[in-house]
Amino acid sequence: MPLDPTYAMIRRYREVTGFTPLYKMSVEEARRADAETEAANWDWHEHPEEVFDVDFTGPAGPQTVRVYRPRSDEPLPMVLYFNGGGFVVGSLSTSDSICRALATMVPCVVVSVGYRLAPEDPFPAAVDDCFTAVKWAAEHAAEFGADNRRIAVAGDSAGGNLAATMALMARDEKGPELSAQVLVYPPLHNNMASKSMRENKDPMFFNAHSSAWFWNHYLADPADGDSPYASPLKAADHSGLPAALILTAELCPVRDEGEAYAKALTAAGVPVEHHDYEGLPHGFLAVAAKLQRSRDALALIAGYLRQRLNAGDENVPVLTANQAVPTGI
């Protein structure tokens, strides 16, 4: 499929304005550039009643999670969300818009997890932080009005990798018990020689060079990529994992990894729902203010979580997006 018209416009804008890929920047420059692209709060959905940060003791000191809590008289299911950014850039603010949308669309308590970044803190620092947060959130769920018997993990890009890793670790460590995992265009193998990796090298979007740049910063030693907690596709056993929703994008270098993971989980007896979005590149959830297909993807995720977490009345309609969008790219 050709590039989606909205993304074709974005591509033209980037060409005209002299867009520089993150992989051609220093880490500090990449972080500043990434922060400048953080989405403003979307106006096409309701917002949770409360949004607040909580600090607790992580593996390397204070660690922060951001809690999104809709109004509810009953305990809500809980979704642990992990932001993308290639393990190098990104923050709690990166996924703020997505978390706000999911909290009200499911509805659920969303706990967005802050974690240490590479190269200052390479693998397994992010993994250790995230699993500590998963266990902490399960223990403290009642304090947020959440039900720790109904927990899912979710994330986009590197956050999808971390969500998949959390599912593996929760199985291996005998808890917390997870009901579902949602993996959105996840990188799942540190050096997969795939067709999608060979074909997607457009410098205007996340591409094969981007993938290599992030992995090189994340892994202090390339051999660390053989760990299933770095590369979930390399796990010897995928059985006993929670049901998975996997979203991939046709014009994304890690598309084949998501497809391969869907097949590996299915072969291991794990219920899997896989959707590939034609004509879209990596990162398309971030443009939900402009792209109806991105809003539809968020509605799909919300519906899946609602079903897997028994999060309320299945007849509750999904919020409809309006057509008002910001004028900027």
Tab-separated table of C-alpha atoms in Angstrom:
chain	number	residue	atom	x	y	z
A	1	MET	CA	0.000	0.000	0.000
A	2	PRO	CA	1.207	3.581	-0.625
A	3	LEU	CA	2.005	5.823	2.298
A	4	ASP	CA	-1.129	7.082	4.065
A	5	PRO	CA	-2.059	10.616	2.851
A	6	THR	CA	-1.680	12.135	6.315
A	7	TYR	CA	1.789	10.691	6.617
A	8	ALA	CA	2.608	11.781	3.079
A	9	MET	CA	1.850	15.331	4.242
A	10	ILE	CA	4.038	14.839	7.315
A	11	ARG	CA	6.811	13.502	5.122
A	12	ARG	CA	6.658	16.524	2.818
A	13	TYR	CA	6.698	18.880	5.784
A	14	ARG	CA	9.770	17.188	7.211
A	15	GLU	CA	11.571	17.353	3.881
A	16	VAL	CA	10.849	21.070	3.504
A	17	THR	CA	11.840	21.957	7.066
A	18	GLY	CA	15.086	19.973	7.081
A	19	PHE	CA	14.137	17.105	9.381
A	20	THR	CA	17.119	15.335	10.989
A	21	PRO	CA	16.726	11.698	12.076
A	22	LEU	CA	17.465	11.006	15.733
A	23	TYR	CA	20.160	8.503	14.783
A	24	LYS	CA	22.211	11.370	13.315
A	25	MET	CA	22.150	13.256	16.631
A	26	SER	CA	23.907	12.902	19.940
A	27	VAL	CA	21.866	11.311	22.713
A	28	GLU	CA	21.279	14.700	24.335
A	29	GLU	CA	20.162	16.251	21.045
A	30	ALA	CA	17.873	13.295	20.343
A	31	ARG	CA	16.217	13.635	23.729
A	32	ARG	CA	15.556	17.333	23.207
A	33	ALA	CA	14.190	16.717	19.711
A	34	ASP	CA	11.970	13.883	20.919
A	35	ALA	CA	10.574	15.980	23.764
A	36	GLU	CA	9.571	18.689	21.294
A	37	THR	CA	7.277	16.224	19.498
A	38	GLU	CA	5.239	15.240	22.561
A	39	ALA	CA	1.536	15.387	21.714
A	40	ALA	CA	-0.699	17.911	23.427
A	41	ASN	CA	-3.767	16.596	25.226
A	42	TRP	CA	-6.214	15.300	22.637
A	43	ASP	CA	-9.672	16.863	22.507
A	44	TRP	CA	-11.528	13.950	20.911
A	45	HIS	CA	-12.088	11.929	24.095
A	46	GLU	CA	-12.949	12.471	27.734
A	47	HIS	CA	-10.095	12.744	30.216
A	48	PRO	CA	-9.588	10.913	33.511
A	49	GLU	CA	-10.738	12.678	36.634
A	50	GLU	CA	-7.337	12.439	38.308
A	51	VAL	CA	-3.769	12.380	36.974
A	52	PHE	CA	-0.949	12.366	39.520
A	53	ASP	CA	2.624	11.158	39.998
A	54	VAL	CA	3.731	8.770	42.726
A	55	ASP	CA	7.292	8.048	43.802
A	56	PHE	CA	8.463	4.779	45.322
A	57	THR	CA	11.779	3.044	45.874
A	58	GLY	CA	13.094	1.432	42.702
A	59	PRO	CA	16.219	-0.666	42.114
A	60	ALA	CA	18.452	2.405	41.791
A	61	GLY	CA	16.637	4.872	44.057
A	62	PRO	CA	13.450	6.936	43.672
A	63	GLN	CA	11.250	5.892	40.748
A	64	THR	CA	8.120	7.597	39.433
A	65	VAL	CA	4.863	6.326	38.006
A	66	ARG	CA	2.022	8.478	36.699
A	67	VAL	CA	-1.480	7.342	37.610
A	68	TYR	CA	-4.562	8.058	35.475
A	69	ARG	CA	-7.816	7.385	37.309
A	70	PRO	CA	-11.310	7.856	35.848
A	71	ARG	CA	-14.294	8.487	38.077
A	72	SER	CA	-15.709	5.191	39.360
A	73	ASP	CA	-17.575	3.934	42.413
A	74	GLU	CA	-16.099	0.461	41.935
A	75	PRO	CA	-12.504	-0.804	41.659
A	76	LEU	CA	-11.297	-0.602	38.068
A	77	PRO	CA	-8.899	-2.908	36.239
A	78	MET	CA	-5.317	-1.701	35.956
A	79	VAL	CA	-3.078	-1.299	32.910
A	80	LEU	CA	0.673	-0.838	33.340
A	81	TYR	CA	1.865	1.274	30.400
A	82	PHE	CA	5.457	1.586	29.167
A	83	ASN	CA	6.410	4.491	26.904
A	84	GLY	CA	8.422	4.145	23.731
A	85	GLY	CA	11.663	5.864	22.815
A	86	GLY	CA	14.089	3.109	21.928
A	87	PHE	CA	15.177	2.778	25.594
A	88	VAL	CA	17.161	6.009	24.979
A	89	VAL	CA	14.661	8.875	24.619
A	90	GLY	CA	11.120	9.298	25.908
A	91	SER	CA	9.532	9.893	29.304
A	92	LEU	CA	6.243	9.746	31.151
A	93	SER	CA	5.169	12.754	29.086
A	94	THR	CA	5.783	10.860	25.839
A	95	SER	CA	2.859	8.528	26.479
A	96	ASP	CA	0.646	10.979	28.373
A	97	SER	CA	-1.911	11.403	25.585
A	98	ILE	CA	-2.201	7.662	24.962
A	99	CYS	CA	-2.609	6.930	28.672
A	100	ARG	CA	-5.316	9.574	29.084
A	101	ALA	CA	-7.248	8.121	26.173
A	102	LEU	CA	-7.026	4.509	27.346
A	103	ALA	CA	-7.944	5.339	30.935
A	104	THR	CA	-11.318	6.734	29.886
A	105	MET	CA	-11.973	4.547	26.843
A	106	VAL	CA	-11.547	1.200	28.643
A	107	PRO	CA	-12.196	2.477	31.457
A	108	CYS	CA	-9.297	1.521	33.724
A	109	VAL	CA	-6.632	2.859	36.030
A	110	VAL	CA	-3.518	3.383	33.925
A	111	VAL	CA	-0.157	3.343	35.676
A	112	SER	CA	2.511	4.766	33.354
A	113	VAL	CA	5.966	3.591	34.371
A	114	GLY	CA	9.072	5.758	34.369
A	115	TYR	CA	12.329	3.864	33.869
A	116	ARG	CA	16.050	4.547	33.478
A	117	LEU	CA	17.387	5.203	30.003
A	118	ALA	CA	20.432	4.012	28.103
A	119	PRO	CA	23.259	4.534	27.434
A	120	GLU	CA	23.781	5.859	30.978
A	121	ASP	CA	21.809	2.876	32.299
A	122	PRO	CA	21.860	0.091	29.707
A	123	PHE	CA	20.018	-3.227	29.757
A	124	PRO	CA	18.799	-4.574	32.143
A	125	ALA	CA	18.189	-1.307	34.027
A	126	ALA	CA	14.895	-0.504	32.262
A	127	VAL	CA	13.710	-4.095	32.692
A	128	ASP	CA	14.524	-4.090	36.404
A	129	ASP	CA	12.753	-0.762	36.911
A	130	CYS	CA	9.664	-1.872	35.034
A	131	PHE	CA	9.283	-5.192	36.809
A	132	THR	CA	9.756	-3.508	40.188
A	133	ALA	CA	6.986	-1.100	39.193
A	134	VAL	CA	4.689	-3.933	38.096
A	135	LYS	CA	5.076	-5.674	41.451
A	136	TRP	CA	4.726	-2.405	43.369
A	137	ALA	CA	1.587	-1.402	41.485
A	138	ALA	CA	0.002	-4.817	42.065
A	139	GLU	CA	0.670	-4.503	45.802
A	140	HIS	CA	-0.688	-0.944	45.995
A	141	ALA	CA	-3.552	-1.218	43.484
A	142	ALA	CA	-6.281	-0.659	46.062
A	143	GLU	CA	-4.772	2.729	46.936
A	144	PHE	CA	-5.507	3.847	43.361
A	145	GLY	CA	-8.992	2.372	43.209
A	146	ALA	CA	-7.721	-0.523	41.083
A	147	ASP	CA	-8.329	-4.268	41.248
A	148	ASN	CA	-5.079	-6.253	41.307
A	149	ARG	CA	-6.890	-9.346	40.054
A	150	ARG	CA	-7.318	-7.624	36.678
A	151	ILE	CA	-3.962	-6.371	35.406
A	152	ALA	CA	-2.652	-5.937	31.871
A	153	VAL	CA	0.621	-4.626	30.483
A	154	ALA	CA	0.847	-2.459	27.383
A	155	GLY	CA	3.330	-0.316	25.519
A	156	ASP	CA	4.326	1.137	22.181
A	157	SER	CA	7.671	0.688	20.409
A	158	ALA	CA	10.355	0.034	23.060
A	159	GLY	CA	7.489	0.093	25.539
A	160	GLY	CA	5.989	-2.826	23.626
A	161	ASN	CA	9.242	-4.699	24.109
A	162	LEU	CA	9.088	-3.953	27.828
A	163	ALA	CA	5.446	-5.038	28.053
A	164	ALA	CA	6.315	-8.360	26.387
A	165	THR	CA	9.260	-8.725	28.745
A	166	MET	CA	7.063	-8.039	31.766
A	167	ALA	CA	4.745	-10.845	30.660
A	168	LEU	CA	7.712	-13.221	30.434
A	169	MET	CA	9.080	-12.154	33.824
A	170	ALA	CA	5.709	-12.341	35.561
A	171	ARG	CA	5.355	-15.900	34.280
A	172	ASP	CA	8.891	-16.852	35.270
A	173	GLU	CA	8.677	-15.187	38.695
A	174	LYS	CA	5.208	-16.629	39.437
A	175	GLY	CA	3.428	-13.290	39.477
A	176	PRO	CA	1.904	-10.832	39.451
A	177	GLU	CA	-0.722	-12.584	37.363
A	178	LEU	CA	-1.460	-10.746	34.135
A	179	SER	CA	-4.647	-10.957	32.094
A	180	ALA	CA	-3.379	-9.484	28.831
A	181	GLN	CA	-0.488	-7.876	27.005
A	182	VAL	CA	-0.833	-5.195	24.327
A	183	LEU	CA	2.213	-4.733	22.099
A	184	VAL	CA	2.162	-1.849	19.627
A	185	TYR	CA	4.821	-2.008	16.863
A	186	PRO	CA	7.244	-3.668	19.296
A	187	PRO	CA	10.945	-4.368	18.635
A	188	LEU	CA	11.417	-7.940	19.847
A	189	HIS	CA	14.773	-9.083	18.452
A	190	ASN	CA	18.047	-7.159	18.632
A	191	ASN	CA	19.465	-8.252	15.253
A	192	MET	CA	16.699	-9.807	13.191
A	193	ALA	CA	17.580	-9.897	9.495
A	194	SER	CA	14.029	-9.432	8.289
A	195	LYS	CA	12.414	-8.284	5.074
A	196	SER	CA	10.761	-5.353	6.838
A	197	MET	CA	14.128	-4.272	8.252
A	198	ARG	CA	15.709	-4.365	4.788
A	199	GLU	CA	12.849	-2.510	3.096
A	200	ASN	CA	12.207	0.344	5.529
A	201	LYS	CA	15.068	2.846	5.470
A	202	ASP	CA	13.223	6.092	4.735
A	203	PRO	CA	15.122	8.774	6.724
A	204	MET	CA	11.905	10.764	7.264
A	205	PHE	CA	10.565	8.036	9.599
A	206	PHE	CA	11.783	5.523	12.158
A	207	ASN	CA	13.746	3.079	10.037
A	208	ALA	CA	16.330	0.290	10.084
A	209	HIS	CA	19.109	2.767	10.939
A	210	SER	CA	17.019	4.087	13.845
A	211	SER	CA	16.556	0.551	15.137
A	212	ALA	CA	20.288	-0.195	15.058
A	213	TRP	CA	21.108	3.130	16.757
A	214	PHE	CA	18.753	2.458	19.651
A	215	TRP	CA	19.858	-1.155	20.145
A	216	ASN	CA	23.522	-0.096	20.116
A	217	HIS	CA	22.838	2.313	22.970
A	218	TYR	CA	20.571	-0.069	24.899
A	219	LEU	CA	22.968	-3.041	24.939
A	220	ALA	CA	26.312	-2.392	26.602
A	221	ASP	CA	27.377	-5.767	25.208
A	222	PRO	CA	25.753	-7.100	21.995
A	223	ALA	CA	25.640	-10.533	23.654
A	224	ASP	CA	23.076	-9.125	26.097
A	225	GLY	CA	20.635	-9.155	23.190
A	226	ASP	CA	20.442	-12.939	23.494
A	227	SER	CA	18.553	-12.594	26.763
A	228	PRO	CA	14.814	-13.175	26.314
A	229	TYR	CA	14.309	-10.155	28.575
A	230	ALA	CA	16.026	-8.022	25.923
A	231	SER	CA	14.744	-9.918	22.874
A	232	PRO	CA	11.476	-11.682	23.766
A	233	LEU	CA	11.468	-13.450	20.381
A	234	LYS	CA	14.535	-15.371	21.573
A	235	ALA	CA	12.732	-16.900	24.570
A	236	ALA	CA	12.971	-20.686	24.487
A	237	ASP	CA	9.395	-21.031	25.737
A	238	HIS	CA	6.419	-18.745	25.084
A	239	SER	CA	3.807	-20.921	26.743
A	240	GLY	CA	1.846	-19.770	29.763
A	241	LEU	CA	1.871	-16.112	28.742
A	242	PRO	CA	-1.199	-13.855	28.878
A	243	ALA	CA	-3.336	-13.315	25.797
A	244	ALA	CA	-1.832	-10.791	23.421
A	245	LEU	CA	-2.968	-8.029	21.108
A	246	ILE	CA	-0.183	-7.115	18.673
A	247	LEU	CA	-0.371	-4.107	16.346
A	248	THR	CA	2.164	-3.679	13.556
A	249	ALA	CA	2.612	-1.161	10.747
A	250	GLU	CA	3.292	-2.071	7.133
A	251	LEU	CA	6.022	0.553	6.645
A	252	CYS	CA	7.858	-0.193	9.898
A	253	PRO	CA	11.228	-1.958	10.170
A	254	VAL	CA	10.101	-4.072	13.156
A	255	ARG	CA	6.867	-5.207	11.489
A	256	ASP	CA	8.165	-8.738	10.883
A	257	GLU	CA	9.201	-9.079	14.522
A	258	GLY	CA	5.652	-8.420	15.666
A	259	GLU	CA	4.320	-10.903	13.127
A	260	ALA	CA	6.888	-13.516	14.179
A	261	TYR	CA	5.971	-13.003	17.830
A	262	ALA	CA	2.298	-13.475	17.059
A	263	LYS	CA	3.173	-16.781	15.393
A	264	ALA	CA	5.431	-17.862	18.275
A	265	LEU	CA	2.747	-17.130	20.859
A	266	THR	CA	0.089	-18.884	18.808
A	267	ALA	CA	2.323	-21.965	18.439
A	268	ALA	CA	2.737	-21.979	22.223
A	269	GLY	CA	-1.024	-21.960	22.767
A	270	VAL	CA	-1.365	-18.294	23.718
A	271	PRO	CA	-4.478	-16.524	22.352
A	272	VAL	CA	-3.290	-13.838	19.939
A	273	GLU	CA	-4.988	-11.083	17.968
A	274	HIS	CA	-2.706	-9.452	15.383
A	275	HIS	CA	-3.536	-6.412	13.251
A	276	ASP	CA	-1.228	-4.936	10.616
A	277	TYR	CA	-1.923	-1.340	9.527
A	278	GLU	CA	-1.310	-0.881	5.821
A	279	GLY	CA	0.315	2.305	4.567
A	280	LEU	CA	1.402	3.437	8.028
A	281	PRO	CA	4.902	3.772	9.534
A	282	HIS	CA	6.147	3.143	13.049
A	283	GLY	CA	4.704	5.462	15.702
A	284	PHE	CA	1.272	6.078	14.214
A	285	LEU	CA	-0.592	6.172	17.542
A	286	ALA	CA	1.089	9.505	18.257
A	287	VAL	CA	-0.825	11.253	15.465
A	288	ALA	CA	-4.297	10.386	16.736
A	289	ALA	CA	-5.158	14.097	16.739
A	290	LYS	CA	-4.933	14.041	12.938
A	291	LEU	CA	-5.527	10.457	11.825
A	292	GLN	CA	-8.807	8.613	12.244
A	293	ARG	CA	-7.078	5.265	11.738
A	294	SER	CA	-4.943	5.989	14.802
A	295	ARG	CA	-8.067	6.741	16.822
A	296	ASP	CA	-9.583	3.520	15.526
A	297	ALA	CA	-6.475	1.648	16.700
A	298	LEU	CA	-6.832	3.134	20.174
A	299	ALA	CA	-10.502	2.125	20.188
A	300	LEU	CA	-9.447	-1.401	19.200
A	301	ILE	CA	-6.955	-1.531	22.071
A	302	ALA	CA	-9.538	-0.210	24.523
A	303	GLY	CA	-12.112	-2.755	23.385
A	304	TYR	CA	-9.611	-5.583	23.677
A	305	LEU	CA	-8.613	-4.557	27.194
A	306	ARG	CA	-12.237	-4.103	28.182
A	307	GLN	CA	-12.978	-7.655	27.044
A	308	ARG	CA	-9.886	-9.268	28.581
A	309	LEU	CA	-10.180	-7.396	31.867
A	310	ASN	CA	-13.974	-7.626	32.112
A	311	ALA	CA	-13.833	-3.901	32.621
A	312	GLY	CA	-17.516	-3.156	32.570
A	313	ASP	CA	-20.548	-3.251	30.357
A	314	GLU	CA	-19.628	-4.564	26.903
A	315	ASN	CA	-22.461	-2.437	25.501
A	316	VAL	CA	-20.807	0.829	26.480
A	317	PRO	CA	-20.091	2.612	23.187
A	318	VAL	CA	-16.569	3.536	22.217
A	319	LEU	CA	-16.053	7.300	22.293
A	320	THR	CA	-16.292	8.845	18.849
A	321	ALA	CA	-13.499	11.115	17.653
A	322	ASN	CA	-14.420	14.534	16.375
A	323	GLN	CA	-12.734	16.012	13.363
A	324	ALA	CA	-11.139	19.049	15.036
A	325	VAL	CA	-7.369	18.695	14.840
A	326	PRO	CA	-4.423	21.014	15.510
A	327	THR	CA	-3.087	22.898	12.514
A	328	GLY	CA	0.571	21.977	13.124
A	329	ILE	CA	2.334	18.765	12.166
